């Protein structure tokens, strides 16, 4: 039994180290009597699969305003014109990002000249060609990027986000 | 791909979570935070009544929201032995930062040691002793007994010069008034150790001797002065990166109030870019002087301002020394000090000469003088706040250069007044309270050089990592490795010996040229690789800790978690050392000496605080500081009224200057003429090498990366120290972005990755200092000033390619760091 417990413990630690610290659900705590049945909850957040645009809607190096996973979460789709790591679509060059600065929630502006997202609040900037890496700035995380899927019709779907969005303690409210 | 945490929700802070006052323990600014903790199996809810913020968290929060925290602000830690959730988030109501968090402070939670999330598992938890050919964990009593027995063999009541000590003097991290007192009492009261140094320089001295000798303590203003001033004068400083929320929360509002900005820096920094955005390019003057010529610029400005009559004659008459030379130049004073006229004569420099030496236009020097000192059209005095930092502190001719800057502030009456001040910006939090260091002498011993030259027998190190942060580091590392290995080999040869036999073996090795190294730190450092005994310390938050910021604002960080393992506050480690030394000396029959080590019966850090700081400041207690919250009180504390500590907003408002100890309370001017590159070997190094290797900090990397080297977000951004270099220089060297280069000169070599930087001038690079994967100190020569202040900044070297960009940098962005509105 002790070995079993230990294995379970190690497994849990690895799980937490993998980044999924949010083992607690989004629901409010309930003081439950001892015989109450625990409510089942999935370990991962259920993201909506939302169609954001069609490839035909995108022009190279011109961000297209979208929102994901809901209307209160602004972002963009961006066709970069050359394949990047994490890019999708037939040319591997389509990426999607939140455009709310993960430092203090200011709206980011796109500078097409050097392909960066810039924050007018405190001068942070992020590189969509490098997975949203903060080039320089105050945020303690890189820019949240969408998990994208492109179907046979060229429709682009967002199906997840890889960092916590500013202003919400659950990416899906 | 860039590092992503893949965290898409966080536990919510419940309404009944514990809330602790926290001052960020990293930079000098000391932003206010709160640490929330709550039991591991509890959580708050999205309903307004179910969380600590009282707001509906099922809705998107807007910009600057209080009710949000990033994953970097969360962790699971131990508190009183139990796992608890921890959130450390900025305090909206703290006057210092108004809810802003820097890229450093907003990672405090993530940089706490956690067995659950696996963060900072590099932290030391148990004492270790070199035994059986490696470090073995052991008990405190065993480790301290060995330290005491070996130390006792090399010291006696009459002579403690063979005990070398490297000890922090700062307030943040593991510093604070508690821990500077604990160490200070041990080495400066129980003992009189003179061979010692501070964490960032090779001697025990002031960074700013000259301003103090002129009567002016270097932290004399308050941050509000940046919002009240007409001109912000920044010299050798990059506050957007190094004092981030001072810049964002105080300097930016000042610019929006109309302040102009003068920046003196050979390099165009992100600070310069941000100032242009906020003040408008027409209101920002960047004097990109030739590296190391600040004194020539100051003397030219001083001369021009005086010649124009833009001085505050009433202030000069009332508050400064009038009769020629007050302090002649001598071994302790690298410049004469005295009256305004004496300094004016000694410092005189024409616009033509100043412009030629500094490499800037005469018109720009005139413009700077006008912005700093020219009375307004209505005849009223112009207010100017001057802020300087390591660009001149660790630069050419420290004493005269800082004195030359203070001359300008003194002549224009910009000290002790609203919108004025001439201040060191600062690095760490401060927290210095120790017995007198007068016995150390001036100039202080050049400790690192003495070690290289074979002196010192036992070396106690408190949170110093010379290997990453000293000068002449190649020679230091070579000798330190060799000398500590002599002792390690002797210990290895006597495996299984009794304690007495082992101590004999160690002392024998010391007498054969070895050095016994005791390392007190929170992690296993680079110099710690040489240690024979390693003692684990805790950090701020793992203990109660008091410190002050760059406007002398003192706060108490309330302990919110346990330290790792049996790690202890440095003050209690020092107390343990003292008790063991007393015991060992008494066993040896040295009773009179043993008696000097009494007085360490502290059970807590608060006991150390009361024994030290409170003895000199009887109004100040933990309870009263706790009640003052994250706004704290500005030192010096002058009373306690209406249940509040009463502090001091600005120093010298009465025009009386006392930092030099003169009874007349008159400030002195510095009569320090320009004399070129002052430190030994600098001029020859400049003429013999192709590139300036300017160096300093970045926004993201805290100090020598001691915690950040184990932080995935940080190491993902800069796996290697960057070398900012002009793209045309790169082309000539055959370099692409990210390529690994070797930087080599007459004293050593190091490595960095090339970061193309179009704003870098040809032949002038900037390298990140203190990095574990490429130590810039390897190429800094041993040259210091007369008072053993190091000159890190003026370093020249050649550059060659080592290899194409290593795999670890292949994902990196190499775009410009400057904000662009597109």
PDB file of C-alpha atoms in Angstrom, chain A residues 12-31 41-47 70 72-74 80 84-87 97 100-107 109-147 160-173, chain B residues 1-13 40-47 50 53 57-76 85 90 92 98-104 106-107 110 114-119 121 240-241 244-245 247-248 252 256 270 273-275 277-278 698-700 713 716-718 755 810-822:
ATOM      1  CA  UNK A  12       0.358  14.051  -8.734  1.00  0.00           C
ATOM      2  CA  UNK A  13       3.520  16.072  -8.383  1.00  0.00           C
ATOM      3  CA  UNK A  14       4.467  15.486 -12.001  1.00  0.00           C
ATOM      4  CA  UNK A  15       0.996  16.514 -12.996  1.00  0.00           C
ATOM      5  CA  UNK A  16       1.337  19.745 -11.095  1.00  0.00           C
ATOM      6  CA  UNK A  17       4.769  20.430 -12.446  1.00  0.00           C
ATOM      7  CA  UNK A  18       3.361  20.044 -15.910  1.00  0.00           C
ATOM      8  CA  UNK A  19       1.666  23.334 -15.317  1.00  0.00           C
ATOM      9  CA  UNK A  20      -1.893  22.294 -14.560  1.00  0.00           C
ATOM     10  CA  UNK A  21      -1.872  23.782 -11.086  1.00  0.00           C
ATOM     11  CA  UNK A  22      -5.553  24.556 -11.336  1.00  0.00           C
ATOM     12  CA  UNK A  23      -6.778  21.306  -9.905  1.00  0.00           C
ATOM     13  CA  UNK A  24      -9.537  23.235  -8.228  1.00  0.00           C
ATOM     14  CA  UNK A  25     -12.593  23.736 -10.333  1.00  0.00           C
ATOM     15  CA  UNK A  26     -14.118  27.058 -11.176  1.00  0.00           C
ATOM     16  CA  UNK A  27     -17.213  26.405  -9.111  1.00  0.00           C
ATOM     17  CA  UNK A  28     -17.663  27.970  -5.696  1.00  0.00           C
ATOM     18  CA  UNK A  29     -16.783  25.851  -2.674  1.00  0.00           C
ATOM     19  CA  UNK A  30     -19.635  24.064  -1.000  1.00  0.00           C
ATOM     20  CA  UNK A  31     -19.565  22.780   2.547  1.00  0.00           C
ATOM     21  CA  UNK A  41     -15.302  17.749 -12.699  1.00  0.00           C
ATOM     22  CA  UNK A  42     -12.978  17.393 -15.648  1.00  0.00           C
ATOM     23  CA  UNK A  43      -9.288  17.892 -15.007  1.00  0.00           C
ATOM     24  CA  UNK A  44      -8.950  20.227 -17.964  1.00  0.00           C
ATOM     25  CA  UNK A  45     -10.937  23.282 -18.823  1.00  0.00           C
ATOM     26  CA  UNK A  46     -13.469  22.755 -21.620  1.00  0.00           C
ATOM     27  CA  UNK A  47     -12.680  25.324 -24.306  1.00  0.00           C
ATOM     28  CA  UNK A  70     -15.852  34.772 -25.723  1.00  0.00           C
ATOM     29  CA  UNK A  72     -14.977  39.826 -23.770  1.00  0.00           C
ATOM     30  CA  UNK A  73     -11.585  38.441 -24.798  1.00  0.00           C
ATOM     31  CA  UNK A  74     -10.191  40.371 -27.770  1.00  0.00           C
ATOM     32  CA  UNK A  80       2.692  36.086 -41.208  1.00  0.00           C
ATOM     33  CA  UNK A  84       6.674  29.896 -37.874  1.00  0.00           C
ATOM     34  CA  UNK A  85       6.851  27.403 -35.073  1.00  0.00           C
ATOM     35  CA  UNK A  86       3.290  26.924 -33.859  1.00  0.00           C
ATOM     36  CA  UNK A  87       1.840  28.327 -37.077  1.00  0.00           C
ATOM     37  CA  UNK A  97      -3.094  35.746 -29.991  1.00  0.00           C
ATOM     38  CA  UNK A 100      -4.803  42.156 -23.925  1.00  0.00           C
ATOM     39  CA  UNK A 101      -1.432  42.850 -22.288  1.00  0.00           C
ATOM     40  CA  UNK A 102      -0.829  40.215 -19.617  1.00  0.00           C
ATOM     41  CA  UNK A 103       0.825  42.852 -17.413  1.00  0.00           C
ATOM     42  CA  UNK A 104      -2.024  45.242 -16.596  1.00  0.00           C
ATOM     43  CA  UNK A 105      -4.677  44.568 -19.211  1.00  0.00           C
ATOM     44  CA  UNK A 106      -4.038  47.369 -21.698  1.00  0.00           C
ATOM     45  CA  UNK A 107      -4.907  46.782 -25.374  1.00  0.00           C
ATOM     46  CA  UNK A 109      -1.281  47.560 -30.890  1.00  0.00           C
ATOM     47  CA  UNK A 110       0.345  45.809 -33.826  1.00  0.00           C
ATOM     48  CA  UNK A 111       3.420  47.295 -35.430  1.00  0.00           C
ATOM     49  CA  UNK A 112       3.545  45.797 -38.904  1.00  0.00           C
ATOM     50  CA  UNK A 113       7.030  47.145 -39.523  1.00  0.00           C
ATOM     51  CA  UNK A 114       8.781  44.773 -37.154  1.00  0.00           C
ATOM     52  CA  UNK A 115       5.810  42.504 -36.465  1.00  0.00           C
ATOM     53  CA  UNK A 116       5.370  43.074 -32.778  1.00  0.00           C
ATOM     54  CA  UNK A 117       2.470  43.725 -30.436  1.00  0.00           C
ATOM     55  CA  UNK A 118       3.111  46.825 -28.309  1.00  0.00           C
ATOM     56  CA  UNK A 119       1.530  47.982 -25.072  1.00  0.00           C
ATOM     57  CA  UNK A 120       0.977  51.729 -24.709  1.00  0.00           C
ATOM     58  CA  UNK A 121       0.590  51.356 -20.939  1.00  0.00           C
ATOM     59  CA  UNK A 122       4.078  50.337 -19.904  1.00  0.00           C
ATOM     60  CA  UNK A 123       5.977  49.738 -23.203  1.00  0.00           C
ATOM     61  CA  UNK A 124       5.923  45.931 -23.228  1.00  0.00           C
ATOM     62  CA  UNK A 125       6.221  44.247 -26.613  1.00  0.00           C
ATOM     63  CA  UNK A 126       5.609  40.695 -27.830  1.00  0.00           C
ATOM     64  CA  UNK A 127       6.800  38.790 -30.886  1.00  0.00           C
ATOM     65  CA  UNK A 128       4.118  36.793 -32.764  1.00  0.00           C
ATOM     66  CA  UNK A 129       6.860  35.171 -34.842  1.00  0.00           C
ATOM     67  CA  UNK A 130       8.356  33.653 -31.674  1.00  0.00           C
ATOM     68  CA  UNK A 131       5.259  32.221 -30.005  1.00  0.00           C
ATOM     69  CA  UNK A 132       4.337  35.541 -28.424  1.00  0.00           C
ATOM     70  CA  UNK A 133       7.596  35.812 -26.510  1.00  0.00           C
ATOM     71  CA  UNK A 134       7.824  39.081 -24.632  1.00  0.00           C
ATOM     72  CA  UNK A 135      10.653  40.879 -26.390  1.00  0.00           C
ATOM     73  CA  UNK A 136      10.884  43.315 -23.518  1.00  0.00           C
ATOM     74  CA  UNK A 137       8.434  44.420 -20.860  1.00  0.00           C
ATOM     75  CA  UNK A 138       6.743  44.103 -17.532  1.00  0.00           C
ATOM     76  CA  UNK A 139       4.543  41.047 -18.006  1.00  0.00           C
ATOM     77  CA  UNK A 140       5.480  37.844 -16.236  1.00  0.00           C
ATOM     78  CA  UNK A 141       4.142  35.659 -18.984  1.00  0.00           C
ATOM     79  CA  UNK A 142       4.430  35.515 -22.733  1.00  0.00           C
ATOM     80  CA  UNK A 143       1.453  36.445 -24.857  1.00  0.00           C
ATOM     81  CA  UNK A 144      -1.411  33.906 -24.697  1.00  0.00           C
ATOM     82  CA  UNK A 145      -1.629  32.100 -28.034  1.00  0.00           C
ATOM     83  CA  UNK A 146      -4.601  30.259 -29.471  1.00  0.00           C
ATOM     84  CA  UNK A 147      -4.560  26.604 -30.365  1.00  0.00           C
ATOM     85  CA  UNK A 160      -7.675  26.541 -26.558  1.00  0.00           C
ATOM     86  CA  UNK A 161      -5.295  29.112 -25.085  1.00  0.00           C
ATOM     87  CA  UNK A 162      -1.826  28.395 -23.686  1.00  0.00           C
ATOM     88  CA  UNK A 163      -1.590  31.025 -20.912  1.00  0.00           C
ATOM     89  CA  UNK A 164      -3.995  32.596 -18.457  1.00  0.00           C
ATOM     90  CA  UNK A 165      -5.790  35.561 -20.025  1.00  0.00           C
ATOM     91  CA  UNK A 166      -5.485  38.882 -18.259  1.00  0.00           C
ATOM     92  CA  UNK A 167      -8.454  39.825 -16.108  1.00  0.00           C
ATOM     93  CA  UNK A 168      -9.908  36.359 -15.554  1.00  0.00           C
ATOM     94  CA  UNK A 169      -8.935  33.571 -13.177  1.00  0.00           C
ATOM     95  CA  UNK A 170     -10.432  31.040 -15.547  1.00  0.00           C
ATOM     96  CA  UNK A 171      -9.936  31.411 -19.279  1.00  0.00           C
ATOM     97  CA  UNK A 172     -13.505  30.189 -19.756  1.00  0.00           C
ATOM     98  CA  UNK A 173     -15.771  32.323 -17.619  1.00  0.00           C
TER      99      UNK A 173
ATOM    100  CA  UNK B   1       8.324  28.223 -29.145  1.00  0.00           C
ATOM    101  CA  UNK B   2       8.285  30.612 -26.289  1.00  0.00           C
ATOM    102  CA  UNK B   3       7.794  29.201 -22.806  1.00  0.00           C
ATOM    103  CA  UNK B   4       4.141  28.844 -21.844  1.00  0.00           C
ATOM    104  CA  UNK B   5       2.823  27.654 -18.513  1.00  0.00           C
ATOM    105  CA  UNK B   6      -0.327  26.062 -20.003  1.00  0.00           C
ATOM    106  CA  UNK B   7      -2.255  27.287 -16.969  1.00  0.00           C
ATOM    107  CA  UNK B   8      -5.811  28.236 -17.830  1.00  0.00           C
ATOM    108  CA  UNK B   9      -7.275  28.788 -14.385  1.00  0.00           C
ATOM    109  CA  UNK B  10      -6.053  29.554 -10.885  1.00  0.00           C
ATOM    110  CA  UNK B  11      -7.506  28.889  -7.445  1.00  0.00           C
ATOM    111  CA  UNK B  12      -9.493  31.862  -6.172  1.00  0.00           C
ATOM    112  CA  UNK B  13      -8.429  33.596  -2.968  1.00  0.00           C
ATOM    113  CA  UNK B  40      -4.703  23.694   0.516  1.00  0.00           C
ATOM    114  CA  UNK B  41      -8.138  22.063   0.320  1.00  0.00           C
ATOM    115  CA  UNK B  42     -10.092  25.333   0.406  1.00  0.00           C
ATOM    116  CA  UNK B  43     -10.856  27.799  -2.331  1.00  0.00           C
ATOM    117  CA  UNK B  44     -12.813  30.962  -2.910  1.00  0.00           C
ATOM    118  CA  UNK B  45     -15.565  31.366  -5.452  1.00  0.00           C
ATOM    119  CA  UNK B  46     -16.518  33.697  -8.246  1.00  0.00           C
ATOM    120  CA  UNK B  47     -19.389  35.228  -6.241  1.00  0.00           C
ATOM    121  CA  UNK B  50     -16.873  34.234  -1.835  1.00  0.00           C
ATOM    122  CA  UNK B  53     -11.847  41.063  -3.514  1.00  0.00           C
ATOM    123  CA  UNK B  57     -15.035  37.041 -10.791  1.00  0.00           C
ATOM    124  CA  UNK B  58     -17.269  35.402 -13.384  1.00  0.00           C
ATOM    125  CA  UNK B  59     -16.845  38.629 -15.346  1.00  0.00           C
ATOM    126  CA  UNK B  60     -13.853  39.873 -17.293  1.00  0.00           C
ATOM    127  CA  UNK B  61     -11.890  42.368 -15.177  1.00  0.00           C
ATOM    128  CA  UNK B  62     -10.725  45.598 -16.753  1.00  0.00           C
ATOM    129  CA  UNK B  63      -7.246  47.142 -17.024  1.00  0.00           C
ATOM    130  CA  UNK B  64      -5.423  47.794 -13.725  1.00  0.00           C
ATOM    131  CA  UNK B  65      -7.867  45.500 -11.959  1.00  0.00           C
ATOM    132  CA  UNK B  66      -7.169  44.624  -8.353  1.00  0.00           C
ATOM    133  CA  UNK B  67      -9.016  41.343  -8.699  1.00  0.00           C
ATOM    134  CA  UNK B  68      -6.587  39.518 -10.943  1.00  0.00           C
ATOM    135  CA  UNK B  69      -3.301  37.743 -10.494  1.00  0.00           C
ATOM    136  CA  UNK B  70      -0.977  36.072 -12.940  1.00  0.00           C
ATOM    137  CA  UNK B  71       0.215  32.466 -12.655  1.00  0.00           C
ATOM    138  CA  UNK B  72       3.622  33.842 -11.628  1.00  0.00           C
ATOM    139  CA  UNK B  73       1.941  35.280  -8.530  1.00  0.00           C
ATOM    140  CA  UNK B  74       0.740  31.852  -7.370  1.00  0.00           C
ATOM    141  CA  UNK B  75       2.355  28.881  -5.659  1.00  0.00           C
ATOM    142  CA  UNK B  76       1.799  26.190  -3.050  1.00  0.00           C
ATOM    143  CA  UNK B  85      -2.006  28.205  -1.385  1.00  0.00           C
ATOM    144  CA  UNK B  90       0.755  44.093  -5.955  1.00  0.00           C
ATOM    145  CA  UNK B  92      -3.203  48.936  -5.246  1.00  0.00           C
ATOM    146  CA  UNK B  98      -0.079  51.934  -6.821  1.00  0.00           C
ATOM    147  CA  UNK B  99      -0.721  48.345  -7.835  1.00  0.00           C
ATOM    148  CA  UNK B 100       2.040  48.013 -10.418  1.00  0.00           C
ATOM    149  CA  UNK B 101       4.171  44.892 -10.373  1.00  0.00           C
ATOM    150  CA  UNK B 102       7.531  44.615 -12.102  1.00  0.00           C
ATOM    151  CA  UNK B 103       8.634  41.609 -14.111  1.00  0.00           C
ATOM    152  CA  UNK B 104      10.795  40.724 -11.115  1.00  0.00           C
ATOM    153  CA  UNK B 106       5.449  39.886  -9.768  1.00  0.00           C
ATOM    154  CA  UNK B 107       7.319  36.568  -9.860  1.00  0.00           C
ATOM    155  CA  UNK B 110       6.694  31.604  -8.434  1.00  0.00           C
ATOM    156  CA  UNK B 114       7.722  24.509  -3.309  1.00  0.00           C
ATOM    157  CA  UNK B 115       7.780  20.763  -2.926  1.00  0.00           C
ATOM    158  CA  UNK B 116       4.354  20.632  -4.545  1.00  0.00           C
ATOM    159  CA  UNK B 117       4.894  22.654  -7.710  1.00  0.00           C
ATOM    160  CA  UNK B 118       8.601  21.879  -7.882  1.00  0.00           C
ATOM    161  CA  UNK B 119       9.712  25.512  -7.993  1.00  0.00           C
ATOM    162  CA  UNK B 121      14.212  23.119  -5.671  1.00  0.00           C
ATOM    163  CA  UNK B 240      12.828  51.813 -16.486  1.00  0.00           C
ATOM    164  CA  UNK B 241      14.724  48.526 -16.210  1.00  0.00           C
ATOM    165  CA  UNK B 244      10.896  50.014 -12.862  1.00  0.00           C
ATOM    166  CA  UNK B 245       7.980  51.270 -10.833  1.00  0.00           C
ATOM    167  CA  UNK B 247       9.990  55.209 -13.327  1.00  0.00           C
ATOM    168  CA  UNK B 248       6.432  54.180 -14.187  1.00  0.00           C
ATOM    169  CA  UNK B 252       6.289  59.245 -15.926  1.00  0.00           C
ATOM    170  CA  UNK B 256       3.289  64.291 -17.934  1.00  0.00           C
ATOM    171  CA  UNK B 270      14.783  51.712 -23.164  1.00  0.00           C
ATOM    172  CA  UNK B 273      12.905  55.655 -25.571  1.00  0.00           C
ATOM    173  CA  UNK B 274      10.171  55.730 -22.924  1.00  0.00           C
ATOM    174  CA  UNK B 275      11.089  59.284 -21.903  1.00  0.00           C
ATOM    175  CA  UNK B 277       7.280  58.794 -25.640  1.00  0.00           C
ATOM    176  CA  UNK B 278       6.112  60.415 -22.421  1.00  0.00           C
ATOM    177  CA  UNK B 698      18.260  44.005 -17.713  1.00  0.00           C
ATOM    178  CA  UNK B 699      14.638  44.331 -16.727  1.00  0.00           C
ATOM    179  CA  UNK B 700      14.012  40.615 -16.411  1.00  0.00           C
ATOM    180  CA  UNK B 713      10.168  32.102 -17.885  1.00  0.00           C
ATOM    181  CA  UNK B 716      13.650  31.002 -21.789  1.00  0.00           C
ATOM    182  CA  UNK B 717      14.125  34.667 -22.651  1.00  0.00           C
ATOM    183  CA  UNK B 718      17.883  34.826 -22.155  1.00  0.00           C
ATOM    184  CA  UNK B 755      21.921  40.504 -29.923  1.00  0.00           C
ATOM    185  CA  UNK B 810      16.849  28.995 -31.534  1.00  0.00           C
ATOM    186  CA  UNK B 811      13.338  29.982 -30.388  1.00  0.00           C
ATOM    187  CA  UNK B 812      14.307  33.438 -29.211  1.00  0.00           C
ATOM    188  CA  UNK B 813      13.133  36.802 -30.436  1.00  0.00           C
ATOM    189  CA  UNK B 814      15.955  39.167 -31.365  1.00  0.00           C
ATOM    190  CA  UNK B 815      13.752  42.123 -32.149  1.00  0.00           C
ATOM    191  CA  UNK B 816      14.308  45.619 -30.813  1.00  0.00           C
ATOM    192  CA  UNK B 817      13.541  46.114 -27.125  1.00  0.00           C
ATOM    193  CA  UNK B 818      12.161  49.582 -27.793  1.00  0.00           C
ATOM    194  CA  UNK B 819       8.411  50.106 -27.644  1.00  0.00           C
ATOM    195  CA  UNK B 820       7.001  51.196 -30.970  1.00  0.00           C
ATOM    196  CA  UNK B 821       3.568  52.631 -31.579  1.00  0.00           C
ATOM    197  CA  UNK B 822       3.727  51.486 -35.179  1.00  0.00           C
TER     198      UNK B 822
END
